[in-house]
């Protein structure tokens, strides 16, 4: 009995630790309070955001606002398509960064696109709290769909 309680506590700690890492990574890659003067180039370089092969990431989207505001989207009843996907009720300020050079360039160079879009966030429910899983931005400028 003691061993199973210990295992349960150890596993729940591991899950929370993994969740904390995901949240920290999400904040680093997708949350900014304001757009710095150097825009995407400075943000992506200073935060060391790369693709899985350690090359320049082809695109990255930053939400301009607080993590708390983004997290509240997960607690609203406006899920779409899947019970874990939640759409923002209003359009959100975002900065979309698209690679303008090559993936091996150093430093990476990006085109800045500031816009307002609704976002969809996939959240996992762990210990009765919704935690961020991944994010989708609805409708980029080249899309004909309306958000």
mmCIF file of C-alpha atoms in Angstrom, residues 16-28 132-133:
data_model
loop_
_atom_site.group_PDB
_atom_site.id
_atom_site.type_symbol
_atom_site.label_atom_id
_atom_site.label_comp_id
_atom_site.label_asym_id
_atom_site.label_seq_id
_atom_site.Cartn_x
_atom_site.Cartn_y
_atom_site.Cartn_z
ATOM 1 C CA UNK A 16 3.145 18.286 -13.130
ATOM 2 C CA UNK A 17 6.843 18.727 -13.953
ATOM 3 C CA UNK A 18 6.195 17.815 -17.603
ATOM 4 C CA UNK A 19 3.212 20.180 -17.669
ATOM 5 C CA UNK A 20 5.312 22.970 -16.158
ATOM 6 C CA UNK A 21 7.913 22.491 -18.912
ATOM 7 C CA UNK A 22 5.224 22.623 -21.606
ATOM 8 C CA UNK A 23 3.752 25.796 -20.136
ATOM 9 C CA UNK A 24 7.205 27.393 -19.860
ATOM 10 C CA UNK A 25 7.976 26.472 -23.487
ATOM 11 C CA UNK A 26 4.587 27.793 -24.631
ATOM 12 C CA UNK A 27 5.145 31.104 -22.840
ATOM 13 C CA UNK A 28 8.620 31.419 -24.358
ATOM 14 C CA UNK A 132 -2.170 24.432 -22.596
ATOM 15 C CA UNK A 133 -1.344 21.711 -25.095
#
